[in-house]
XYZ file of C-alpha atoms in Angstrom:
645
model
C 9.509 -19.287 -10.738
C 7.826 -19.523 -7.240
C 6.699 -17.217 -4.607
C 7.771 -19.005 -1.262
C 6.362 -17.734 2.371
C 9.613 -18.035 3.913
C 11.623 -15.692 6.273
C 13.955 -15.639 8.970
C 12.988 -16.327 12.579
C 10.955 -13.585 14.145
C 12.669 -11.030 16.537
C 12.101 -10.933 20.328
C 11.724 -7.240 20.539
C 10.335 -4.475 18.453
C 12.883 -3.812 15.800
C 14.284 -0.844 15.324
C 14.002 -0.992 11.327
C 16.019 -0.504 8.664
C 13.755 2.648 8.157
C 14.207 3.839 11.498
C 17.648 5.919 10.824
C 19.352 8.009 8.565
C 21.400 6.446 6.023
C 20.132 3.084 5.779
C 18.658 2.934 2.457
C 18.454 6.488 2.042
C 21.525 7.354 0.606
C 23.239 10.500 1.717
C 20.135 12.644 2.469
C 20.328 14.294 6.147
C 17.564 13.733 8.715
C 16.163 17.230 8.085
C 15.773 16.569 4.148
C 14.190 13.400 4.860
C 11.878 14.931 7.331
C 11.035 17.914 4.904
C 10.431 15.000 2.163
C 8.345 13.097 4.329
C 6.100 15.993 5.043
C 5.534 16.474 1.264
C 4.942 12.777 0.345
C 3.531 11.059 3.606
C 1.518 13.759 5.459
C -0.378 15.264 2.531
C -3.364 13.197 2.808
C -3.835 13.554 6.387
C -2.941 17.188 6.099
C -5.776 18.461 3.946
C -8.492 16.929 6.206
C -9.036 20.440 7.822
C -10.358 21.662 4.386
C -13.686 19.627 5.001
C -13.610 17.680 8.352
C -15.412 20.344 10.516
C -17.684 21.411 7.461
C -19.048 17.860 6.731
C -19.546 17.308 10.756
C -22.225 19.804 10.569
C -23.681 18.750 7.226
C -27.673 18.486 7.683
C -27.622 14.604 7.617
C -25.930 14.604 10.781
C -28.337 17.177 12.610
C -26.162 18.982 14.638
C -26.473 22.610 15.937
C -23.262 24.860 16.038
C -23.758 25.891 19.603
C -21.026 26.066 22.328
C -21.239 22.309 23.841
C -21.370 21.086 20.476
C -18.560 22.515 18.973
C -16.198 21.546 21.855
C -17.422 17.942 21.988
C -16.702 17.747 18.411
C -13.228 19.253 18.474
C -12.535 17.120 21.471
C -13.270 13.924 19.354
C -11.294 15.179 16.527
C -8.250 15.753 19.106
C -8.387 12.464 20.799
C -8.795 10.769 17.502
C -5.697 12.427 16.261
C -3.983 11.399 19.598
C -5.087 7.937 19.939
C -5.559 6.610 16.187
C -2.552 8.599 14.535
C 0.060 9.426 17.037
C -0.403 6.724 19.415
C -1.428 3.651 17.406
C 0.357 4.602 13.860
C 3.251 6.847 14.568
C 4.262 5.649 18.018
C 3.129 1.618 17.760
C 2.808 0.198 14.557
C 5.628 1.832 12.873
C 7.659 -0.031 15.202
C 6.038 -3.213 13.492
C 7.848 -2.597 10.477
C 9.128 -5.367 8.263
C 12.981 -4.776 8.173
C 12.236 -0.955 7.642
C 8.965 -1.654 5.395
C 5.275 -0.830 6.225
C 1.921 -1.199 5.104
C -0.452 -3.751 5.583
C 1.112 -6.367 3.323
C 4.094 -5.815 5.090
C 2.601 -6.046 8.502
C 0.327 -9.306 7.137
C 3.710 -10.810 5.922
C 5.270 -10.310 9.591
C 2.148 -11.604 11.382
C 2.294 -14.816 9.114
C 5.811 -15.356 10.279
C 4.483 -15.698 13.778
C 1.979 -18.513 12.913
C 2.608 -22.150 12.043
C 3.190 -22.243 8.147
C -0.046 -23.903 6.511
C -1.985 -23.611 9.587
C -5.779 -22.017 9.625
C -4.651 -18.894 11.425
C -1.993 -18.256 9.089
C -4.314 -18.652 6.194
C -6.908 -16.336 7.836
C -4.177 -13.683 8.629
C -3.460 -13.767 4.741
C -7.046 -13.358 3.935
C -7.227 -10.248 6.446
C -4.429 -9.085 4.894
C -5.528 -9.052 1.636
C -9.066 -7.697 2.358
C -7.072 -4.652 4.088
C -5.083 -3.907 1.025
C -8.026 -4.191 -1.191
C -10.152 -1.635 1.078
C -6.984 0.496 1.325
C -7.157 1.077 -2.496
C -10.884 1.407 -2.392
C -10.608 4.638 -0.326
C -7.419 5.566 -1.467
C -8.906 6.729 -4.773
C -11.452 8.838 -3.046
C -8.513 10.994 -1.396
C -7.255 12.611 -4.956
C -10.881 13.575 -5.762
C -12.258 14.873 -2.395
C -9.127 16.660 -1.634
C -8.575 18.451 -4.825
C -12.617 19.046 -5.186
C -12.472 20.843 -1.806
C -9.526 23.143 -2.539
C -10.919 24.060 -5.773
C -14.407 24.440 -4.400
C -12.879 27.739 -2.631
C -13.902 29.379 -5.741
C -17.391 29.424 -4.736
C -16.479 31.491 -1.750
C -14.612 34.270 -3.571
C -16.115 34.408 -6.942
C -19.320 32.362 -7.114
C -19.937 32.736 -10.928
C -16.843 30.449 -11.466
C -18.394 27.556 -9.840
C -19.218 25.868 -13.050
C -15.473 25.743 -13.549
C -14.887 23.379 -10.359
C -14.882 20.134 -11.983
C -13.065 21.041 -15.099
C -10.390 22.620 -13.054
C -10.230 19.771 -10.718
C -9.756 16.954 -13.600
C -7.023 18.883 -15.082
C -5.213 19.279 -11.783
C -5.588 15.422 -11.278
C -4.610 14.617 -14.915
C -1.234 16.970 -14.357
C -0.609 14.953 -10.826
C -0.757 11.404 -12.302
C 1.314 12.346 -15.604
C 4.125 13.621 -13.303
C 4.460 10.159 -11.551
C 6.971 8.960 -13.628
C 9.499 11.404 -12.335
C 9.656 9.597 -9.002
C 8.921 10.210 -5.493
C 12.247 11.955 -4.747
C 12.054 14.612 -7.408
C 8.310 15.059 -6.652
C 9.083 15.306 -2.793
C 11.871 18.009 -3.523
C 8.934 20.266 -4.992
C 6.208 19.288 -2.882
C 8.257 19.220 0.573
C 8.665 23.066 0.791
C 5.254 23.676 -0.511
C 3.540 21.326 2.284
C 5.779 23.053 4.933
C 4.410 26.389 3.997
C 0.817 24.762 3.754
C 1.060 23.580 7.498
C 2.560 26.968 8.485
C -0.586 28.757 6.981
C -2.868 26.151 9.060
C -1.115 27.101 12.348
C -0.995 30.718 11.790
C -4.699 30.746 10.511
C -5.539 28.590 13.731
C -3.685 30.821 15.775
C -5.495 33.777 14.454
C -8.788 32.486 15.032
C -8.229 30.959 18.438
C -7.350 34.662 19.505
C -10.909 35.552 18.991
C -12.387 32.507 21.113
C -9.772 31.239 23.605
C -12.458 29.171 25.246
C -11.958 26.549 22.468
C -9.033 25.645 23.826
C -10.866 23.746 26.664
C -11.717 21.232 23.661
C -8.489 19.289 24.644
C -10.194 18.007 27.734
C -11.793 14.657 26.813
C -14.801 15.440 29.261
C -16.234 17.368 26.368
C -16.156 14.372 23.983
C -17.967 12.360 26.646
C -20.637 15.064 27.213
C -21.058 15.010 23.546
C -22.246 11.126 23.765
C -24.174 12.024 26.946
C -26.266 14.773 25.019
C -26.717 12.886 21.690
C -27.060 9.243 23.397
C -26.103 6.552 20.853
C -27.159 8.483 18.096
C -23.898 10.450 18.718
C -21.861 7.499 17.481
C -22.782 8.492 13.849
C -20.824 11.933 14.104
C -17.769 9.568 13.936
C -18.360 9.319 10.259
C -17.289 12.738 9.743
C -14.413 12.763 12.740
C -12.842 9.810 10.640
C -12.227 12.430 8.167
C -9.688 14.002 10.311
C -7.533 10.728 10.608
C -7.851 9.473 7.020
C -4.255 9.460 5.941
C -2.826 7.308 9.220
C -2.443 4.305 6.997
C -0.776 5.974 4.462
C 1.785 7.307 6.957
C 2.627 3.446 7.889
C 2.444 2.298 4.389
C 5.017 5.208 2.934
C 7.194 4.444 6.067
C 9.757 2.750 3.671
C 10.294 5.828 1.376
C 11.679 7.860 4.424
C 12.180 5.801 7.333
C 10.473 5.804 10.781
C 12.515 8.442 12.590
C 12.178 11.541 10.045
C 8.418 10.700 9.625
C 8.038 10.566 13.658
C 9.820 13.835 14.078
C 7.873 15.925 11.592
C 4.550 14.228 12.939
C 5.356 15.142 16.747
C 6.865 18.346 16.435
C 5.177 19.900 13.446
C 2.369 18.056 11.731
C 0.516 17.524 14.541
C 0.581 20.784 16.286
C -0.556 22.716 12.767
C -3.314 20.368 12.470
C -4.641 20.966 15.874
C -4.332 24.555 15.604
C -6.183 24.793 12.674
C -9.148 22.645 14.038
C -9.334 24.707 16.992
C -9.273 27.814 14.893
C -12.348 26.739 12.883
C -14.119 25.886 15.943
C -13.182 29.178 17.400
C -14.784 30.768 14.240
C -17.852 28.911 14.378
C -18.404 29.723 17.969
C -18.077 33.486 17.102
C -20.277 33.291 14.216
C -22.168 29.955 13.641
C -23.249 31.045 9.883
C -19.153 30.396 9.109
C -20.216 26.864 9.134
C -20.877 26.674 5.561
C -17.149 26.480 4.819
C -15.260 27.551 8.185
C -11.865 26.982 6.750
C -11.844 29.630 3.900
C -14.056 32.088 5.740
C -11.591 31.748 8.413
C -8.987 33.292 6.141
C -8.870 37.014 5.720
C -10.582 38.316 2.302
C -7.191 39.503 0.963
C -5.586 36.085 1.495
C -8.340 33.968 -0.053
C -7.087 33.711 -3.460
C -3.765 32.706 -2.521
C -4.948 30.315 -0.013
C -7.160 28.706 -2.911
C -3.742 28.451 -4.936
C -2.024 26.891 -1.816
C -4.721 24.594 -0.989
C -5.013 23.208 -4.306
C -1.187 22.668 -4.409
C -1.522 21.030 -1.065
C -4.101 18.826 -1.885
C -2.187 17.863 -5.214
C 0.403 16.436 -2.727
C -2.169 14.787 -0.472
C -2.893 12.645 -3.519
C 0.756 11.892 -3.920
C 0.636 10.108 -0.511
C -2.173 7.853 -1.589
C -0.414 7.128 -5.208
C 2.979 6.554 -3.305
C 1.440 4.246 -0.894
C -0.397 2.569 -3.683
C 2.930 1.635 -5.507
C 4.314 0.087 -2.404
C 1.289 -1.988 -1.534
C 1.160 -2.992 -5.215
C 4.871 -4.064 -5.471
C 4.391 -6.045 -1.890
C 1.384 -7.746 -3.277
C 3.006 -8.655 -6.482
C 6.112 -10.092 -4.766
C 4.049 -12.161 -2.300
C 2.183 -13.244 -5.135
C -1.149 -12.070 -4.904
C -1.220 -9.933 -8.362
C 0.041 -10.505 -11.724
C 3.679 -9.258 -12.549
C 3.862 -5.622 -13.762
C 6.395 -3.247 -15.141
C 8.011 -1.735 -12.006
C 10.457 1.361 -12.560
C 13.074 2.405 -9.747
C 12.834 5.969 -9.742
C 15.940 6.829 -7.386
C 19.286 5.419 -7.187
C 19.846 6.692 -3.848
C 16.535 5.864 -2.084
C 15.394 2.417 -1.708
C 11.753 1.813 -2.040
C 10.964 4.650 -4.497
C 9.282 3.031 -7.357
C 6.525 3.741 -10.360
C 4.065 1.281 -11.700
C 2.373 2.604 -14.613
C -0.107 -0.052 -14.823
C -1.270 1.103 -11.300
C -0.856 4.860 -11.855
C -3.124 5.047 -14.864
C -5.887 2.622 -13.588
C -5.931 4.827 -10.201
C -6.240 8.086 -12.403
C -9.277 6.733 -14.545
C -11.142 5.634 -11.231
C -10.204 9.189 -9.537
C -11.648 11.097 -12.538
C -14.438 8.879 -12.823
C -15.462 9.698 -9.268
C -14.960 13.702 -9.638
C -17.196 13.402 -12.771
C -19.738 11.072 -10.816
C -20.055 12.803 -7.568
C -18.845 16.307 -8.621
C -18.801 17.762 -5.091
C -16.591 17.192 -2.049
C -19.720 17.014 0.143
C -21.081 14.129 -1.931
C -17.849 12.584 -1.939
C -17.661 12.762 1.884
C -20.725 10.258 2.227
C -18.721 7.597 0.403
C -15.437 8.442 2.347
C -14.432 6.626 5.531
C -15.814 3.181 5.480
C -13.079 1.374 3.760
C -10.292 3.330 5.704
C -12.007 2.574 8.747
C -12.105 -1.353 8.216
C -8.478 -1.037 7.054
C -7.542 0.514 10.318
C -9.671 -2.469 12.106
C -7.653 -5.054 10.262
C -4.227 -3.264 11.283
C -5.285 -3.434 15.080
C -5.705 -7.249 14.787
C -2.620 -7.520 12.811
C -0.871 -5.604 15.461
C -2.156 -7.639 18.155
C -0.688 -10.713 16.508
C 2.493 -9.310 16.132
C 2.762 -7.942 19.629
C 2.041 -11.134 21.245
C 4.363 -13.316 19.254
C 7.319 -11.007 18.985
C 7.224 -8.290 21.564
C 7.232 -10.164 25.009
C 8.428 -7.105 26.988
C 5.994 -4.693 25.549
C 2.875 -6.852 25.022
C 1.768 -6.211 28.475
C 0.729 -2.520 27.587
C 0.200 -3.084 23.953
C -2.132 -5.599 23.826
C -4.302 -3.756 26.259
C -3.929 -0.788 23.768
C -5.287 -2.898 21.021
C -8.425 -3.524 22.728
C -8.908 0.380 23.098
C -8.016 0.748 19.310
C -10.315 -2.159 18.567
C -13.289 -0.363 20.196
C -12.312 2.971 18.324
C -12.136 1.214 15.074
C -15.411 -0.677 15.532
C -17.036 2.722 16.063
C -15.660 4.239 13.024
C -17.159 1.260 10.931
C -20.434 1.402 12.341
C -20.722 5.186 12.072
C -19.219 4.861 8.508
C -21.594 1.753 7.889
C -24.712 4.199 7.911
C -23.310 5.952 4.673
C -23.239 2.748 2.795
C -26.556 3.813 0.918
C -25.565 7.366 0.459
C -22.200 6.639 -1.346
C -20.034 4.600 0.715
C -21.001 1.203 -1.411
C -18.523 2.523 -4.063
C -15.282 1.912 -1.917
C -16.782 -1.140 -0.270
C -17.605 -2.472 -3.996
C -14.251 -1.477 -5.255
C -12.464 -3.298 -2.169
C -14.820 -6.334 -2.997
C -13.732 -6.425 -6.743
C -10.191 -6.130 -5.698
C -10.051 -8.656 -3.201
C -11.768 -11.160 -5.558
C -9.095 -10.490 -7.996
C -6.066 -10.924 -5.542
C -7.574 -14.132 -4.163
C -8.261 -15.404 -7.767
C -4.628 -14.930 -8.896
C -3.192 -16.579 -5.508
C -5.537 -19.367 -5.845
C -5.120 -19.799 -9.599
C -1.266 -19.870 -8.941
C -1.866 -22.624 -6.594
C -3.861 -24.609 -8.546
C -1.439 -24.023 -11.710
C 1.542 -25.170 -9.628
C -0.444 -28.341 -8.629
C -1.491 -29.052 -12.081
C 2.085 -28.989 -13.263
C 3.568 -30.854 -10.415
C 0.872 -33.518 -10.695
C 2.214 -34.858 -13.999
C 5.971 -33.968 -13.005
C 8.727 -36.152 -13.333
C 11.052 -36.403 -10.493
C 14.531 -35.107 -11.246
C 16.545 -37.718 -9.179
C 14.985 -40.469 -11.412
C 14.805 -38.582 -14.735
C 18.699 -37.388 -14.990
C 20.000 -41.024 -14.203
C 17.936 -42.497 -16.952
C 18.624 -39.664 -19.443
C 22.541 -40.338 -18.896
C 21.944 -43.958 -19.680
C 21.373 -42.928 -23.383
C 22.529 -39.226 -23.360
C 21.298 -36.826 -26.324
C 23.674 -34.677 -28.108
C 25.469 -32.060 -26.097
C 25.815 -28.706 -27.438
C 28.155 -25.947 -26.013
C 26.710 -23.173 -23.627
C 24.626 -23.012 -20.450
C 20.856 -23.641 -20.307
C 19.056 -22.239 -17.588
C 15.475 -23.821 -16.952
C 13.199 -21.687 -15.038
C 10.883 -23.897 -12.614
C 8.857 -23.432 -9.643
C 9.660 -26.748 -8.270
C 13.374 -27.906 -7.869
C 12.447 -31.297 -7.706
C 10.581 -31.701 -10.721
C 11.897 -31.635 -14.244
C 10.782 -28.266 -15.959
C 8.393 -28.491 -18.655
C 10.860 -26.460 -20.989
C 13.567 -28.986 -20.591
C 11.263 -31.900 -21.730
C 10.037 -29.837 -24.751
C 13.517 -28.932 -25.578
C 14.410 -32.438 -25.630
C 11.257 -33.695 -27.491
C 11.398 -30.998 -30.629
C 15.311 -29.954 -30.711
C 16.931 -33.482 -29.411
C 19.860 -31.782 -27.519
C 21.200 -30.814 -24.095
C 23.331 -28.084 -23.393
C 26.779 -28.754 -22.090
C 25.689 -27.425 -18.627
C 22.166 -27.271 -17.353
C 20.759 -25.094 -14.435
C 17.432 -25.434 -12.679
C 16.472 -22.130 -11.503
C 14.055 -21.275 -8.675
C 13.239 -17.992 -7.768
C 12.035 -17.433 -4.083
C 10.016 -14.371 -2.513
C 10.283 -14.204 1.296
C 8.329 -12.582 3.905
C 10.928 -10.290 4.376
C 11.595 -7.067 2.542
C 15.416 -7.730 1.610
C 17.281 -11.276 1.420
C 20.258 -11.811 3.289
C 21.349 -15.109 1.695
C 20.657 -14.451 -1.843
C 22.058 -17.614 -3.802
C 22.062 -21.482 -3.424
C 23.802 -23.645 -5.612
C 23.870 -27.564 -5.622
C 25.673 -29.774 -8.061
C 23.591 -33.013 -9.093
C 26.207 -34.311 -11.299
C 26.720 -34.917 -14.990
C 26.740 -30.761 -15.253
C 23.597 -30.425 -13.953
C 22.738 -27.693 -11.023
C 19.989 -26.934 -8.889
C 20.279 -22.999 -8.063
C 17.854 -21.319 -5.885
C 17.620 -17.231 -5.867
C 15.948 -15.543 -2.844
C 14.401 -12.024 -3.170
C 12.769 -9.984 -0.330
C 8.994 -8.831 -1.188
C 10.400 -5.411 -1.322
C 13.341 -6.118 -4.080
C 12.688 -6.320 -7.677
C 14.295 -9.361 -9.023
C 17.316 -9.173 -11.386
C 18.154 -13.013 -12.176
C 20.909 -12.232 -14.474
C 22.641 -10.226 -12.005
C 22.349 -12.626 -9.240
C 23.685 -15.463 -11.119
C 26.630 -13.238 -11.990
C 27.165 -12.682 -8.374
C 27.647 -16.441 -8.069
C 30.938 -16.223 -9.779
C 32.415 -13.922 -6.825
C 31.364 -16.469 -4.525
C 33.088 -19.444 -6.215
C 30.028 -20.732 -7.972
C 29.153 -21.413 -11.637
C 30.519 -19.214 -14.053
C 27.676 -17.670 -16.261
C 28.767 -15.934 -19.471
C 25.929 -13.631 -20.108
C 26.570 -14.226 -24.106
C 26.768 -17.929 -23.815
C 23.795 -18.430 -21.365
C 20.063 -19.197 -22.567
C 16.977 -18.945 -20.372
C 14.273 -21.449 -20.877
C 10.685 -20.960 -19.762
C 7.247 -22.646 -19.675
C 4.441 -20.129 -21.069
C 1.435 -22.038 -19.831
C -1.945 -21.250 -21.577
C -4.688 -21.813 -19.061
C -8.073 -23.891 -20.009
C -10.864 -23.389 -17.290
C -12.694 -26.767 -16.528
C -15.586 -26.956 -14.533
C -14.347 -29.958 -12.409
C -11.278 -28.278 -10.969
C -10.453 -26.064 -7.974
C -12.332 -22.726 -8.823
C -15.701 -21.798 -10.244
C -15.613 -21.476 -14.038
C -15.966 -17.728 -13.909
C -12.809 -17.548 -11.597
C -10.945 -19.871 -13.781
C -11.376 -17.688 -16.614
C -10.614 -14.843 -14.707
C -7.598 -16.181 -13.463
C -6.834 -17.205 -17.449
C -7.426 -13.606 -18.516
C -5.211 -12.258 -15.709
C -2.347 -14.862 -16.463
C -2.523 -13.907 -20.087
C -2.199 -10.099 -19.381
C 0.639 -10.323 -16.743
C 3.903 -8.753 -17.591
C 6.262 -11.170 -19.546
C 9.194 -13.039 -17.449
C 11.556 -11.187 -19.426
C 10.978 -7.963 -17.967
C 9.994 -8.962 -14.423
C 13.202 -11.055 -13.900
C 15.245 -8.692 -15.852
C 16.219 -11.461 -18.458
C 17.465 -10.086 -21.889
C 14.564 -10.871 -24.486
C 17.269 -12.180 -26.786
C 18.772 -14.691 -24.596
C 15.052 -16.322 -23.605
C 13.318 -18.975 -25.163
C 9.746 -19.674 -23.995
C 8.129 -22.918 -24.839
C 4.225 -23.081 -24.545
C 2.413 -25.697 -22.473
C -1.609 -26.103 -22.121
C -2.740 -26.566 -18.524
C -6.200 -27.277 -17.383
C -7.431 -25.651 -13.881
């Protein structure tokens, strides 16, 4: 059972991607249906930013005055951040860096590593960056549901101040309901959420136009000169306002991460022609309202709603923020599976929730862990304003890592496009560094939480990866080579019993411990013996699944390859060998043997003792091989062995 960092040779040009078209991994769902589903699942996060972005920009700690030039300068920064970071960087460019249709920082990391020499220092550093980015994605990702739902329910303070004490309890109930429905799958959730989110974006656009008509002057904010004038007026202190501006682009990484669920083309169409215009109209409308009445800055979103429509808007906004949370949860499932298959986190139970759409999954452990952290955030911070101080630092660091990985991929794989992509990467890098600096100023006010959570997750991921390598090395160190063991065994062969024995091993050249234990304790050998190695490639889907090699005396070496987006099904893959003229595996006559290692932490080995103990704990609680490889429990024999690391 190994996780091998192997893949096909890199393409010479930006791939169109399996997620780029309709019908490639998406069943019979049409382009329009996928676009609507994407609106509901992919854009929920970024679509609820208007609830709090402008309000937070005028929070007292930024020291801004709601005058004409400041409002236009702020709106100009929001507009150009959306255009450069989300539209150009993520939707237009990075989504072309799909790993055979799959997106997200782990997929981008795997793609970048294929561009570099295996085992090189640069390859190792790219792996570190990818794992750090994935950890930070989770660190900020858990804040999205909390801040989004809180900001929507806080509309109660505008229409009924006496209900303010109910904000936190209502928020908790909404979030628990959301996480409890995840087991029904993205497809079913998307069918419900898609139409609601379409109504939400239409409402954003209509409200924006309604308020813009009162102050059409605000349309001048699309001129980047106003953003430049803002920095001239506020000098270097103006960079810290990017800590609020980044709230408008949070969700860009989720767009890329969720690409495998709907495909690149539906996502691009939905963004260019519907989501982006709706968002900008609403931001400009809020700015127009503040120009007309500076006191509206206390909550420009809800104050901009006609009084008769505020209660319906609270309901719609709450539904929209639930959907925003969905984008992050869905992205969390995708990143977790990629990390699992690439060998960075222990095996977990994965449930497929759609028979028609590739990539739609549910991971219970991730779902309930996120729920507990999100509810703890709501109970701890209690207001969206307090959460806003914690929001942004991790996502801006993740965007910075995305830019670095994009530059590596563009330089290696896109010879025709890199002449304009690499200079753009420099622009993106400057923007990302600005966002990181601005958000770094909020560390003491709450920004420490996602950073600490990201560091904890990074430590867990790296410990698991390093621990697995040490475990493999220890097992291999005392291993016996197959090419010498089998001829010696056949000189005085043990009793052969009917049936096929499949021994799972991470090293196809070494005798599996399970075979040695079986010979030692049972003193028999099966009629046919198969040494099975499962490899995970750095491509999402494997094209050459099975390799069978006969090594004499009814011994065979079999390698099964899975892509990092696939759920391994070993019995099904072995049955496929019958169709290819390979070994016939009778399901009722095949027994699987696996070693179950007990880890013992030792001070003199590769990691500090506390990390050895942490790895041992993670190893002990990993999902059993039975479920992860879809091996029937009544056909599996696990033989224990103790390993010191």
